[in-house]
XYZ file of C-alpha atoms in Angstrom:
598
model
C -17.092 3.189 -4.258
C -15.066 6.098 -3.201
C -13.347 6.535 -6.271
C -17.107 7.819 -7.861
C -16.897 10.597 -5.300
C -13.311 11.816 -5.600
C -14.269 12.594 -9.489
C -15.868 15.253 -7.972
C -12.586 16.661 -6.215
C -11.258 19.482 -8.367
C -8.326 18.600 -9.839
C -8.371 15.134 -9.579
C -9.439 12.256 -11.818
C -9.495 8.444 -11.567
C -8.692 6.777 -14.114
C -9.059 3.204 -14.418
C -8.985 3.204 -10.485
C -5.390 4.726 -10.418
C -5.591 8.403 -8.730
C -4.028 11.473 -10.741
C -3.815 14.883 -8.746
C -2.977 17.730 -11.357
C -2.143 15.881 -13.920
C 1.517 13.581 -11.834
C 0.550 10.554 -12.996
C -0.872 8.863 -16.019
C -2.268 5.479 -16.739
C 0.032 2.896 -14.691
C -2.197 -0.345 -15.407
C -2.373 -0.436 -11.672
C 1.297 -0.610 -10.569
C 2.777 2.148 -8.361
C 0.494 5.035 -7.156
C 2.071 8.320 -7.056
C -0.785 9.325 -4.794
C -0.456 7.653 -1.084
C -3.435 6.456 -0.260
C -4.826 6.993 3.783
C -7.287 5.200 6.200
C -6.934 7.004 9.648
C -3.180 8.499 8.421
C -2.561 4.368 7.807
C -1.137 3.176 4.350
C -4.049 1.278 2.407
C -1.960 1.227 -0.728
C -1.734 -2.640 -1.243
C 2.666 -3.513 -0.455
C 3.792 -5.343 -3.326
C 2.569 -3.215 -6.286
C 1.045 0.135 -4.786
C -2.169 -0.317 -6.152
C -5.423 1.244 -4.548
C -8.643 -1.071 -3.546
C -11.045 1.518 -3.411
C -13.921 -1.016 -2.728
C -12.420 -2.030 0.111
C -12.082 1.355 1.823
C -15.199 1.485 4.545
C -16.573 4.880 3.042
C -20.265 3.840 5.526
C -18.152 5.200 8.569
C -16.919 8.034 6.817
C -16.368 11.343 8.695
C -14.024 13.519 6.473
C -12.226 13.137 3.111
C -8.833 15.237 3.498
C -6.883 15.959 -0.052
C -3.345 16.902 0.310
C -2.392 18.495 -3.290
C 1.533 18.386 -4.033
C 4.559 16.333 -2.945
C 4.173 15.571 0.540
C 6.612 13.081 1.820
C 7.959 14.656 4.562
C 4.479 13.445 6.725
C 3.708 10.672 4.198
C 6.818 8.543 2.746
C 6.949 7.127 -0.664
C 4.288 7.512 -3.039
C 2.984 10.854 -1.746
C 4.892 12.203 -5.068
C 1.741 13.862 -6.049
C -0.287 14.247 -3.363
C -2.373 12.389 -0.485
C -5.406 10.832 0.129
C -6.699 10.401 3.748
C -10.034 8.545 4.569
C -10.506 9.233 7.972
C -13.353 6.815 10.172
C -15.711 8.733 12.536
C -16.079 7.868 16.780
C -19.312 7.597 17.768
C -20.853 10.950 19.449
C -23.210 10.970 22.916
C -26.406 9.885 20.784
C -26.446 6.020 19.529
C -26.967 6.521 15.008
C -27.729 3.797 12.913
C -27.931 3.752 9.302
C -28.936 1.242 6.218
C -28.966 1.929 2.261
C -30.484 -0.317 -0.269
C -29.986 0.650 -3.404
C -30.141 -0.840 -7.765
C -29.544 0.165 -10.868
C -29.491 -0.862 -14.455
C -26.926 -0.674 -17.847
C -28.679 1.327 -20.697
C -28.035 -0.029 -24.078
C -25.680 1.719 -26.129
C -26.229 4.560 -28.586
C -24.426 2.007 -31.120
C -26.353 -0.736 -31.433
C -23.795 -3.079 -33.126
C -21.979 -2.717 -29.473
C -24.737 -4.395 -27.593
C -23.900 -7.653 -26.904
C -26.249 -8.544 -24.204
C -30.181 -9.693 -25.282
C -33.362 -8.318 -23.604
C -32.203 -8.379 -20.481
C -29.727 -5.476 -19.599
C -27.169 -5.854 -16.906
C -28.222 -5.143 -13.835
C -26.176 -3.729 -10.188
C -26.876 -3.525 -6.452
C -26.143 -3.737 -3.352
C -27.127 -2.321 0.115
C -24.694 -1.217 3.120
C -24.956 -0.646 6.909
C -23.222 1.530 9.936
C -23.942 1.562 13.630
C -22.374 3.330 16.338
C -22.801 4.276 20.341
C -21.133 4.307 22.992
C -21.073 1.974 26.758
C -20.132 4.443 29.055
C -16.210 4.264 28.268
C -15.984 1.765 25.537
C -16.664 3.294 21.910
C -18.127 0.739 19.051
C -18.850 1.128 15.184
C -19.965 -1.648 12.979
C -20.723 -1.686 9.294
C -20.837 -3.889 6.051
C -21.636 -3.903 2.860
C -22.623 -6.150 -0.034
C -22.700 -5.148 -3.849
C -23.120 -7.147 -7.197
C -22.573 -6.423 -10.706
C -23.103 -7.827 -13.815
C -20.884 -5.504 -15.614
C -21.239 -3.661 -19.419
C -18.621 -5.420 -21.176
C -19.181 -8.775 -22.230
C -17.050 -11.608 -23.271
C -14.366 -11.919 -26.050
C -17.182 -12.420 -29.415
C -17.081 -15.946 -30.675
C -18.167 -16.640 -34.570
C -21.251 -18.082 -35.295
C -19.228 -21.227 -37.018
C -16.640 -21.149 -34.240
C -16.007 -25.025 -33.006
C -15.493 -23.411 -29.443
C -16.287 -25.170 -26.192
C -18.368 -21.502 -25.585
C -20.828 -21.562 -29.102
C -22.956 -19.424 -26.294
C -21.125 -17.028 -25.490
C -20.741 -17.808 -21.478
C -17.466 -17.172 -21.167
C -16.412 -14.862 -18.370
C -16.913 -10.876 -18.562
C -16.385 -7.615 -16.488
C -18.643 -8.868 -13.732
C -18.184 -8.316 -9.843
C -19.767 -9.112 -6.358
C -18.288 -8.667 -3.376
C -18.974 -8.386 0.702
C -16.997 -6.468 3.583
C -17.857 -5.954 7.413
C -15.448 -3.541 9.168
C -15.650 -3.139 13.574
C -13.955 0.129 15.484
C -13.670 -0.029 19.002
C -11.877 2.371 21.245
C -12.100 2.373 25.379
C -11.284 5.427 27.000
C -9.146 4.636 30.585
C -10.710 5.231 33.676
C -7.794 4.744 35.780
C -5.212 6.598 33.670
C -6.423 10.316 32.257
C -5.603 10.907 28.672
C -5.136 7.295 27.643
C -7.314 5.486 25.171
C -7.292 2.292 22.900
C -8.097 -0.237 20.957
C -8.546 -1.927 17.624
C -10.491 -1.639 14.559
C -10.825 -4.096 12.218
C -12.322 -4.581 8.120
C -12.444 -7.479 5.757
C -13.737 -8.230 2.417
C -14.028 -11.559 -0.138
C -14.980 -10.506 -3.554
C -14.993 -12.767 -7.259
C -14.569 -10.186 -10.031
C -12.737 -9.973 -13.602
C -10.789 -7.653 -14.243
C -10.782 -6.890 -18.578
C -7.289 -5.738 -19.520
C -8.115 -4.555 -23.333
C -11.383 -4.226 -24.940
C -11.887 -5.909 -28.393
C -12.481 -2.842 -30.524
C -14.009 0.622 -31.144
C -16.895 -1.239 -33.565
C -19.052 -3.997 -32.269
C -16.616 -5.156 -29.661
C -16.344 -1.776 -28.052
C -17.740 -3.120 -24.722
C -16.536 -6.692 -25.484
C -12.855 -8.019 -24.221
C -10.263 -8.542 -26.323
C -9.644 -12.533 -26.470
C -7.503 -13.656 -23.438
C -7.753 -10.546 -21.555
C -9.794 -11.478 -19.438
C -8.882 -12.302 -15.634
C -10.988 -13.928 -13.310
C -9.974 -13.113 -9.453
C -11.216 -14.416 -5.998
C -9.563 -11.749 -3.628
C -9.142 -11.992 0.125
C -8.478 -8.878 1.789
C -8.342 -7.288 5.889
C -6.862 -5.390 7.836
C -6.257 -5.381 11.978
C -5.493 -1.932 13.720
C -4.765 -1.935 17.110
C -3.400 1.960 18.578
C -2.813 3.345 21.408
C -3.207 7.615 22.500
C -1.826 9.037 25.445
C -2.062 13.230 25.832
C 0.200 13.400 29.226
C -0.510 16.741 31.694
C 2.185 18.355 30.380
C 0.240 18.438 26.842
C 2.360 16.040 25.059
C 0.300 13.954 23.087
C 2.010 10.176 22.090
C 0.329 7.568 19.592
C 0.985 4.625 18.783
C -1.098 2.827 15.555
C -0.239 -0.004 13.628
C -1.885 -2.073 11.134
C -1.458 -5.538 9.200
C -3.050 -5.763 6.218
C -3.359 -9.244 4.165
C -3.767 -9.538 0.854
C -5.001 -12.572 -1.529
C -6.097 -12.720 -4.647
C -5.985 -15.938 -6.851
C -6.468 -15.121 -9.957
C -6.450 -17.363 -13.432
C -3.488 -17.160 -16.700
C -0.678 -17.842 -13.520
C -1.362 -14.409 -11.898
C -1.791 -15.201 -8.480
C -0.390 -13.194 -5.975
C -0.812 -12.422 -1.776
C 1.134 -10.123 0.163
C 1.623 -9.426 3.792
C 2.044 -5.249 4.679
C 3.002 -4.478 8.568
C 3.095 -0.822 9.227
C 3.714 0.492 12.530
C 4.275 4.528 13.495
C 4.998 6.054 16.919
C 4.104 9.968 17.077
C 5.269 12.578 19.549
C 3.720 15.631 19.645
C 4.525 18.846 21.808
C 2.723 21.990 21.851
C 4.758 25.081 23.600
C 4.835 29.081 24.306
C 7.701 30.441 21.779
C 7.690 33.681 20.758
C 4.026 32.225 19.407
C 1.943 29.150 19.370
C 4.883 26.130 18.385
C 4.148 22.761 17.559
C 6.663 20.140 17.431
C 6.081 17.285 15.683
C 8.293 14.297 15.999
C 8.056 10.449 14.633
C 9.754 7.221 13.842
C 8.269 4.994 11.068
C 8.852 0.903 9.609
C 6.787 -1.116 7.448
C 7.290 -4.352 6.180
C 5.744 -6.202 2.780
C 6.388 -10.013 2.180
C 4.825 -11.068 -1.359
C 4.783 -14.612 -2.713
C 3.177 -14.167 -5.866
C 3.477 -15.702 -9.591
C 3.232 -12.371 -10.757
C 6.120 -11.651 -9.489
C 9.172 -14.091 -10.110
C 11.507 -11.333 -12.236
C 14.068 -11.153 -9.674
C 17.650 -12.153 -9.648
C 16.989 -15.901 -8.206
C 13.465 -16.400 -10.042
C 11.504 -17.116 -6.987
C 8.451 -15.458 -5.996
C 8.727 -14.240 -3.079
C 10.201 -10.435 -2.454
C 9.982 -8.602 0.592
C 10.128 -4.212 0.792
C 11.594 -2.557 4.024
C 11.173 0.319 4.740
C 12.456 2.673 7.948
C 12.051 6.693 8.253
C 12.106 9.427 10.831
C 10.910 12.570 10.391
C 10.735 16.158 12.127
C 8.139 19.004 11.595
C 7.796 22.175 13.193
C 4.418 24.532 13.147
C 4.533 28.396 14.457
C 2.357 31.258 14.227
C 3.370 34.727 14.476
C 2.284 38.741 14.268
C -0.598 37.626 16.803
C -1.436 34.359 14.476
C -1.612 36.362 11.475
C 1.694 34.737 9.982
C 1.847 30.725 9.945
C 5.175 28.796 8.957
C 5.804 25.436 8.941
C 8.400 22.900 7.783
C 9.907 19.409 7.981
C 12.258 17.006 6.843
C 12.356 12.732 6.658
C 14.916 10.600 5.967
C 13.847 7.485 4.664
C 15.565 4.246 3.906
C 14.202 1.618 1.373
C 15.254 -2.203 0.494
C 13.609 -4.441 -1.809
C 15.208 -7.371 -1.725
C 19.320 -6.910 -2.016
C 18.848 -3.259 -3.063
C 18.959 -0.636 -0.408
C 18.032 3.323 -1.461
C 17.922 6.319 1.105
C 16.459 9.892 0.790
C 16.226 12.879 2.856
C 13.185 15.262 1.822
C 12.179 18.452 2.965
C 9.185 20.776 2.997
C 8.343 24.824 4.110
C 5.441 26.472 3.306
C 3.674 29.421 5.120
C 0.167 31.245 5.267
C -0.189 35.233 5.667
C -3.582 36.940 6.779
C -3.892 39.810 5.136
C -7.008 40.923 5.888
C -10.339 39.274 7.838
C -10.840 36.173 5.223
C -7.934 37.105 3.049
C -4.900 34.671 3.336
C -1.881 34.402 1.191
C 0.108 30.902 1.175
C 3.273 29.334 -0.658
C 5.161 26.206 0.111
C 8.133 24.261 -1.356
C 8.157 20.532 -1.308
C 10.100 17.490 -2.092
C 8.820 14.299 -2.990
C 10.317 10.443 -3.830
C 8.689 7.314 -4.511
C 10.584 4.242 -4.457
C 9.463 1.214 -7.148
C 7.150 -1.678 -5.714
C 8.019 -5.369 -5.715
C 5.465 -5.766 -8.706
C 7.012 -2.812 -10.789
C 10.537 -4.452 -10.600
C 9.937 -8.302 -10.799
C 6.411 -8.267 -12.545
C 6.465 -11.217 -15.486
C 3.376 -12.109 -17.173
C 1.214 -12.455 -20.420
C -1.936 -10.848 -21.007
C -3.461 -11.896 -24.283
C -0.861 -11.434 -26.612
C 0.942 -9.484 -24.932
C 3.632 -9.675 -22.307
C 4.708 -7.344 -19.110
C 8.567 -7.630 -18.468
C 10.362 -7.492 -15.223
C 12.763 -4.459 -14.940
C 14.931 -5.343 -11.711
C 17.355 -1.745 -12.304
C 14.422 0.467 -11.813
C 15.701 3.363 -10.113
C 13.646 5.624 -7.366
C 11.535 8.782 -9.033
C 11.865 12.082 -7.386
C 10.168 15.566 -7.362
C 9.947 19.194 -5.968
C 7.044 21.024 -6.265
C 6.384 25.362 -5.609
C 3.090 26.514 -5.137
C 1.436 29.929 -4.312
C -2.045 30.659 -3.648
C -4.806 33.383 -2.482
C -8.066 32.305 -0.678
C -10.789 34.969 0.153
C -13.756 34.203 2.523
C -17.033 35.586 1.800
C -20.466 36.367 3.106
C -24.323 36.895 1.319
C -26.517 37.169 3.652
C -26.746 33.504 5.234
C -24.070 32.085 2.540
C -21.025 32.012 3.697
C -17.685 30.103 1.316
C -14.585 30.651 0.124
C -13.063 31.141 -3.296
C -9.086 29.896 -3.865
C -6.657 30.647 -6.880
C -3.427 28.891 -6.963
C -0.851 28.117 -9.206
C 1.908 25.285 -9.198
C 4.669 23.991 -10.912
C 5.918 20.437 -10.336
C 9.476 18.682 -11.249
C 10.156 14.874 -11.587
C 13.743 13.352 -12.072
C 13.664 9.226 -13.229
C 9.825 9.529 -14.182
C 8.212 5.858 -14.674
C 6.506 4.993 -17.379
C 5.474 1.261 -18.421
C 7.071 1.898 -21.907
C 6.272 -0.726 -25.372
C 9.204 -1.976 -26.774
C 11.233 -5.448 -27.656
C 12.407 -6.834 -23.997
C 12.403 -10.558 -25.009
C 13.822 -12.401 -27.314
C 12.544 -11.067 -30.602
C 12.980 -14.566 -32.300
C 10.188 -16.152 -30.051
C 7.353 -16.283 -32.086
C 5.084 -17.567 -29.270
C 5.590 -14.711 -27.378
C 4.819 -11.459 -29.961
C 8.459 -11.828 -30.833
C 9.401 -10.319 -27.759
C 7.333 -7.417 -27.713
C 5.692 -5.942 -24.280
C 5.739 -3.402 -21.295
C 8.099 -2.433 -19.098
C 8.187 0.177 -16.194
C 11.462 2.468 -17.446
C 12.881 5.406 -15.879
C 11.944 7.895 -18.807
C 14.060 10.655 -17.734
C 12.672 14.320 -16.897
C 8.688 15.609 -16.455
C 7.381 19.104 -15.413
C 3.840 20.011 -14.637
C 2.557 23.415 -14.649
C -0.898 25.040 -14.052
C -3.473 26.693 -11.989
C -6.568 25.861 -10.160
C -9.532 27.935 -9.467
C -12.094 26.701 -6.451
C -15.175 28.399 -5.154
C -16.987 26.394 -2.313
C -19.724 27.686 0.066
C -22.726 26.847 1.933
C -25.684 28.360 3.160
C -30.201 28.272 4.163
C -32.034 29.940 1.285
C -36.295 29.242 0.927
C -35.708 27.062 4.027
C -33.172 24.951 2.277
C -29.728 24.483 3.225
C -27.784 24.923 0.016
C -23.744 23.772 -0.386
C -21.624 24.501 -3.439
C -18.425 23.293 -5.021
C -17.211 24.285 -8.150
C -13.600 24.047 -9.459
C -11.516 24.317 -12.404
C -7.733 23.004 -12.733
C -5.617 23.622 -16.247
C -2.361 21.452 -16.461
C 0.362 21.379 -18.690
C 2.251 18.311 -18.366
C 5.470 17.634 -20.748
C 8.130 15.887 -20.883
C 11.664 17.922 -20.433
C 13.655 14.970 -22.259
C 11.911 14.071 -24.749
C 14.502 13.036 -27.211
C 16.930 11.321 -24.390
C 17.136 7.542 -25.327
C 15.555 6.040 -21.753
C 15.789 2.578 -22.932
C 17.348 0.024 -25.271
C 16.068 -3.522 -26.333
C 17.904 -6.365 -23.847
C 18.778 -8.999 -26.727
C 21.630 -7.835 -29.166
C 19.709 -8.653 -31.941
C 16.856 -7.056 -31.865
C 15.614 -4.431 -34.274
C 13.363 -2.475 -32.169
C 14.784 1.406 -31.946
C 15.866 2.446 -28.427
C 12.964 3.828 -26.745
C 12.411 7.902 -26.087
C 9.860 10.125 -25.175
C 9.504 11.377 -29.203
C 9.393 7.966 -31.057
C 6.969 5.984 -28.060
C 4.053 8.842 -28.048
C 1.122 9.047 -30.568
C 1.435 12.629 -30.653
C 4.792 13.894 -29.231
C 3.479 17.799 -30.550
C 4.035 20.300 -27.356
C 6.111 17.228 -25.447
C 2.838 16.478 -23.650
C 2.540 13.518 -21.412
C 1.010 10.505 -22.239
C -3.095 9.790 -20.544
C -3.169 13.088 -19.022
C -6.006 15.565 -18.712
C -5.068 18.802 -19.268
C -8.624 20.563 -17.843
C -11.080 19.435 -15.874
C -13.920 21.050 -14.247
C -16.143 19.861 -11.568
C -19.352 21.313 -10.480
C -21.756 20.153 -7.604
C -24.728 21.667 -5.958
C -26.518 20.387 -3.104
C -29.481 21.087 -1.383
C -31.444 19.448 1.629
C -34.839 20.222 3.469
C -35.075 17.594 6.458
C -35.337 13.827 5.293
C -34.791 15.003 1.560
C -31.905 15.311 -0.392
C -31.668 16.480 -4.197
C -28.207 17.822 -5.820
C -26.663 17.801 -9.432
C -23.271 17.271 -10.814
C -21.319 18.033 -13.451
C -17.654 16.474 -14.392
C -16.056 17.371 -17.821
C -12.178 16.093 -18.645
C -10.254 17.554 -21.515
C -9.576 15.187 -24.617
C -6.376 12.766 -23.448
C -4.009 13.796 -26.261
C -1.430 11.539 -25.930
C -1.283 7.999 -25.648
C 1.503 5.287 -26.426
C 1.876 4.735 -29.874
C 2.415 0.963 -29.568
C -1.122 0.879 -29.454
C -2.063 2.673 -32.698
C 0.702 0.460 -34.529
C -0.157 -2.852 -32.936
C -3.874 -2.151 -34.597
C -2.562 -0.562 -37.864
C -0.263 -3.919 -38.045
C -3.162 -6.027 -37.613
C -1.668 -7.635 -34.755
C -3.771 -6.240 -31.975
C -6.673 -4.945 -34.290
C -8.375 -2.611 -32.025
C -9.751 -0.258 -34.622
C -8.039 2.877 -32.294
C -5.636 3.577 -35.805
């Protein structure tokens, strides 16, 4: 999946399928991506809960990856806080390409061998994927597919020998999955009318999987789930695309895309859930002689979301259904200057949000601009503003989850952000290598940060349900991140082999600017939990640092290729997380969740 490859991306990690870009998010358990998420500059970010389905992404038709680091709302909406993802589909060219991959693989046992809970057999994986595309004369087609299975490394919850269960052999479900997805692209360029074109691309996937909330324990049960964690899912998921380009003589280029996306997944414990996401975008774009190369940039944007889920049944009337609206404009402007050496840009959005009853509205605005100093040498800075307003699943989400329990928090208010950055990127040349190397540094703000936060939200004399104890997205008050980034990329034909490069290394320091600012109080009167701040909810609130984060990563890749053959190496290294919630250290310490992490 894609998510494997963006590891590689300096300054970004995946963790537990939720993107981070320098360190702006932590571990959300899969609610509310502060990275927008981008199939042919379309939302894929699933409309009730903002949650990525990087599986479902049709990475065989890939042409480019783009990485947008930094609050960019003002072209991207909500949940571009920290930055943007855009997967963006290739057309086919003049010659017809086809292309297949087969491909296995198998678990090794672990270096502990208590923790191997398989037998002789280890778990195997595989799969195998597909892409063809040509054209007929004026009509453009792509197809693809793929299929992939996996047995998964963590087993089932462990069972005593002199257990009286109905599963004495250990069959119970694990952290298996197998899925299949075909995806079509077609595009017809008009005869009749010059500078129109069309059409409508499709993809679709059905998948069975589990999805293992907590593992059992850092012992034997390290790659074994914790009992009633587990969550068995048949999913249902496509998407329909129709668009339409027009680039009139004048040079005014119009587009119109839109794209439904349905989502289903039944899943076991009463967590079933299906949404429906329309988006819809029309673009205007002018290009214009003043005093420089201009480009005006104009567009009007509304999407949609209708959820019925049992997931989802916090709100005021219990129900569960929830729609989202959403409705934005926006206005950018692009100009060079001093004979193109000086570039300048900037924009602004206004955006208006409604889940349910509740209506929000923002206006955002960005600048930034590039200098030329010398052949190769550029200088850049920007200022941006970001906002991301809370999905349907982070307000109304109620469930259970082993023993524990995920509370609905209807009041959760919108998190916002501004972000400075200033950079230097030199070009250079070695004979027939040619690359780049960048240095920048940032600094990002967030107002109303969301965290799902422990603490006593039910009724802490219900004995059934951990006496009340759970998680809860809370607005936790003020976050900064701070750091730098250093990126040296190149490519080039050495021996008769064409060699490409990518190394980077990002440093982050992420804290907390309120950490001792009560965020949160228990909701029944007599409760005895403490109100809930940054200080007394971290397992190590030393330097204010932010919980799941890595602080450094670096990520190294080198490539090289001599006709048919391909051989590279990579290397990935994140920084020790530091910080994580302390609920989790005293749930094991407590012997209530004995995990083994205290």
């Amino acid at each position: 999946a894609l998510n494997d490859a963006m590891d590689q991306v300096p300054g970004v990690v995946v963790i537990d399928n939720d993107p981070q870009i320098r360190a702006g998010s932590g571990f959300s358990y899969g609610a509310g991506s502060r990275v927008m998420m981008l199939v042919d500059d379309m939302p894929i970010l699933s409309g009730d809960i903002g949650r990525p389905s990087w599986t479902f992404l049709p990475i065989e038709n890939l042409e480019q990856l783009e990485v947008i680091k930094g609050a960019s709302s003002v072209m991207h909406g909500s949940a571009a806080l920290s930055g943007v993802i855009n997967v963006r589909t290739a057309y086919p060219r003049s010659e017809p390409r086809t292309r297949a991959t087969v491909f296995a693989g198998m678990y090794d046992a672990p270096e502990r061998k208590g923790a191997k809970w398989w037998g002789d057999n280890n778990p195997l994986q595989g799969g195998a994927s597909f892409f063809h595309s040509r054209q007929f004369g004026n009509f453009d087609l792509v197809l693809g597919g793929n299929a992939f299975s996996d047995a998964g490394y963590i087993g089932p919850e462990p069972i005593p020998p002199d257990s009286l269960a109905k599963d004495p052999y250990r069959t119970a479900p694990a952290n298996y999955e197998n899925r299949i997805r075909f995806n079509v692209g077609t595009r017809w360029r008009s005869k009749r009318t010059e500078g129109l074109s069309y059409g409508i691309n499709a993809n679709v996937m059905k998948s069975r999987s589990t999805n293992v909330f907590i593992w059992n324990d850092v012992d034997s049960g390290l790659y074994r789930s914790f009992p009633g964690t587990v969550t068995r899912t048949l999913g249902t998921q496509y998407t329909i695309d129709p668009f339409v380009v027009y680039l009139s003589p004048g040079g005014m280029r119009h587009s119109l895309k839109v794209r439904y996306y349905f989502q289903d997944f039944e899943n076991d414990n009463a967590q079933s859930n299906a949404s429906h996401f329309l988006f819809g975008e029309y673009q205007v774009q002018q290009q214009f002689d003043l005093l420089g190369p201009t480009t005006l940039t104009a567009g009007v944007v509304g999407q949609r979301t209708r959820s019925v889920a049992e997931l989802y049944t916090g709100n005021s009337e219990g129900s569960d259904r929830n729609t989202a609206t959403n409705a934005a404009g926006y206005l950018q402007l692009d100009k060079k200057l001093l004979r193109d050496r000086l570039a300048l840009s900037a924009g602004v959005r206004y955006e208006r949000f409604q889940v349910n009853e509740d209506e929000q509205a923002r206006p955002v605005v960005r600048a930034g601009a590039t200098y030329r100093v010398l052949e190769g040498t550029f200088l850049r800075g920007s200022y941006g503003q970001g906002f991301r307003f809370p999905t349907i699943g982070e307000r109304f989400i109620t469930t259970g989850i082993g023993q524990l329990n995920i509370y609905p928090n209807p009041d959760l208010r919108p998190e916002e952000s501004w972000n400075l950055e200033a950079g230097v990127k030199q070009g250079f040349r070695i004979r027939d290598f040619t690359g780049y190397i960048d240095a920048v540094v940032f600094r990002q703000e967030f107002s109303d940060y969301v965290e799902f936060t422990f603490g006593q939200w039910g009724d802490p004399s219900d004995l059934d349900n951990l006496l009340g104890l759970g998680f809860r997205s809370v607005n936790t008050g003020g976050a900064r991140v701070t750091g730098y980034e250093l990126e040296l990329a190149g490519r080039g034909n050495a021996g008769g082999v064409v060699w490409s490069a990518l190394l980077g290394w990002t440093h982050t320091l992420p804290v907390s600017t309120t950490p001792d600012q009560v965020y949160a109080t228990p909701t029944f009167p007599n409760s005895i939990w403490p109100a809930s701040t940054y200080a007394n909810t971290s397992y190590d609130p030393s330097d204010n640092i932010l919980k799941f984060r890595v602080q450094d990563l670096f990520r190294g890749d080198l490539q090289g290729e001599r006709g048919r053959w391909m051989a590279g190496v990579s290397v990935r290294y994140n920084s020790h997380v530091r910080n994580i919630d302390r609920a989790f250290v005293d749930l094991d310490e407590s012997g209530l969740l004995p995990t083994g992490v205290g």
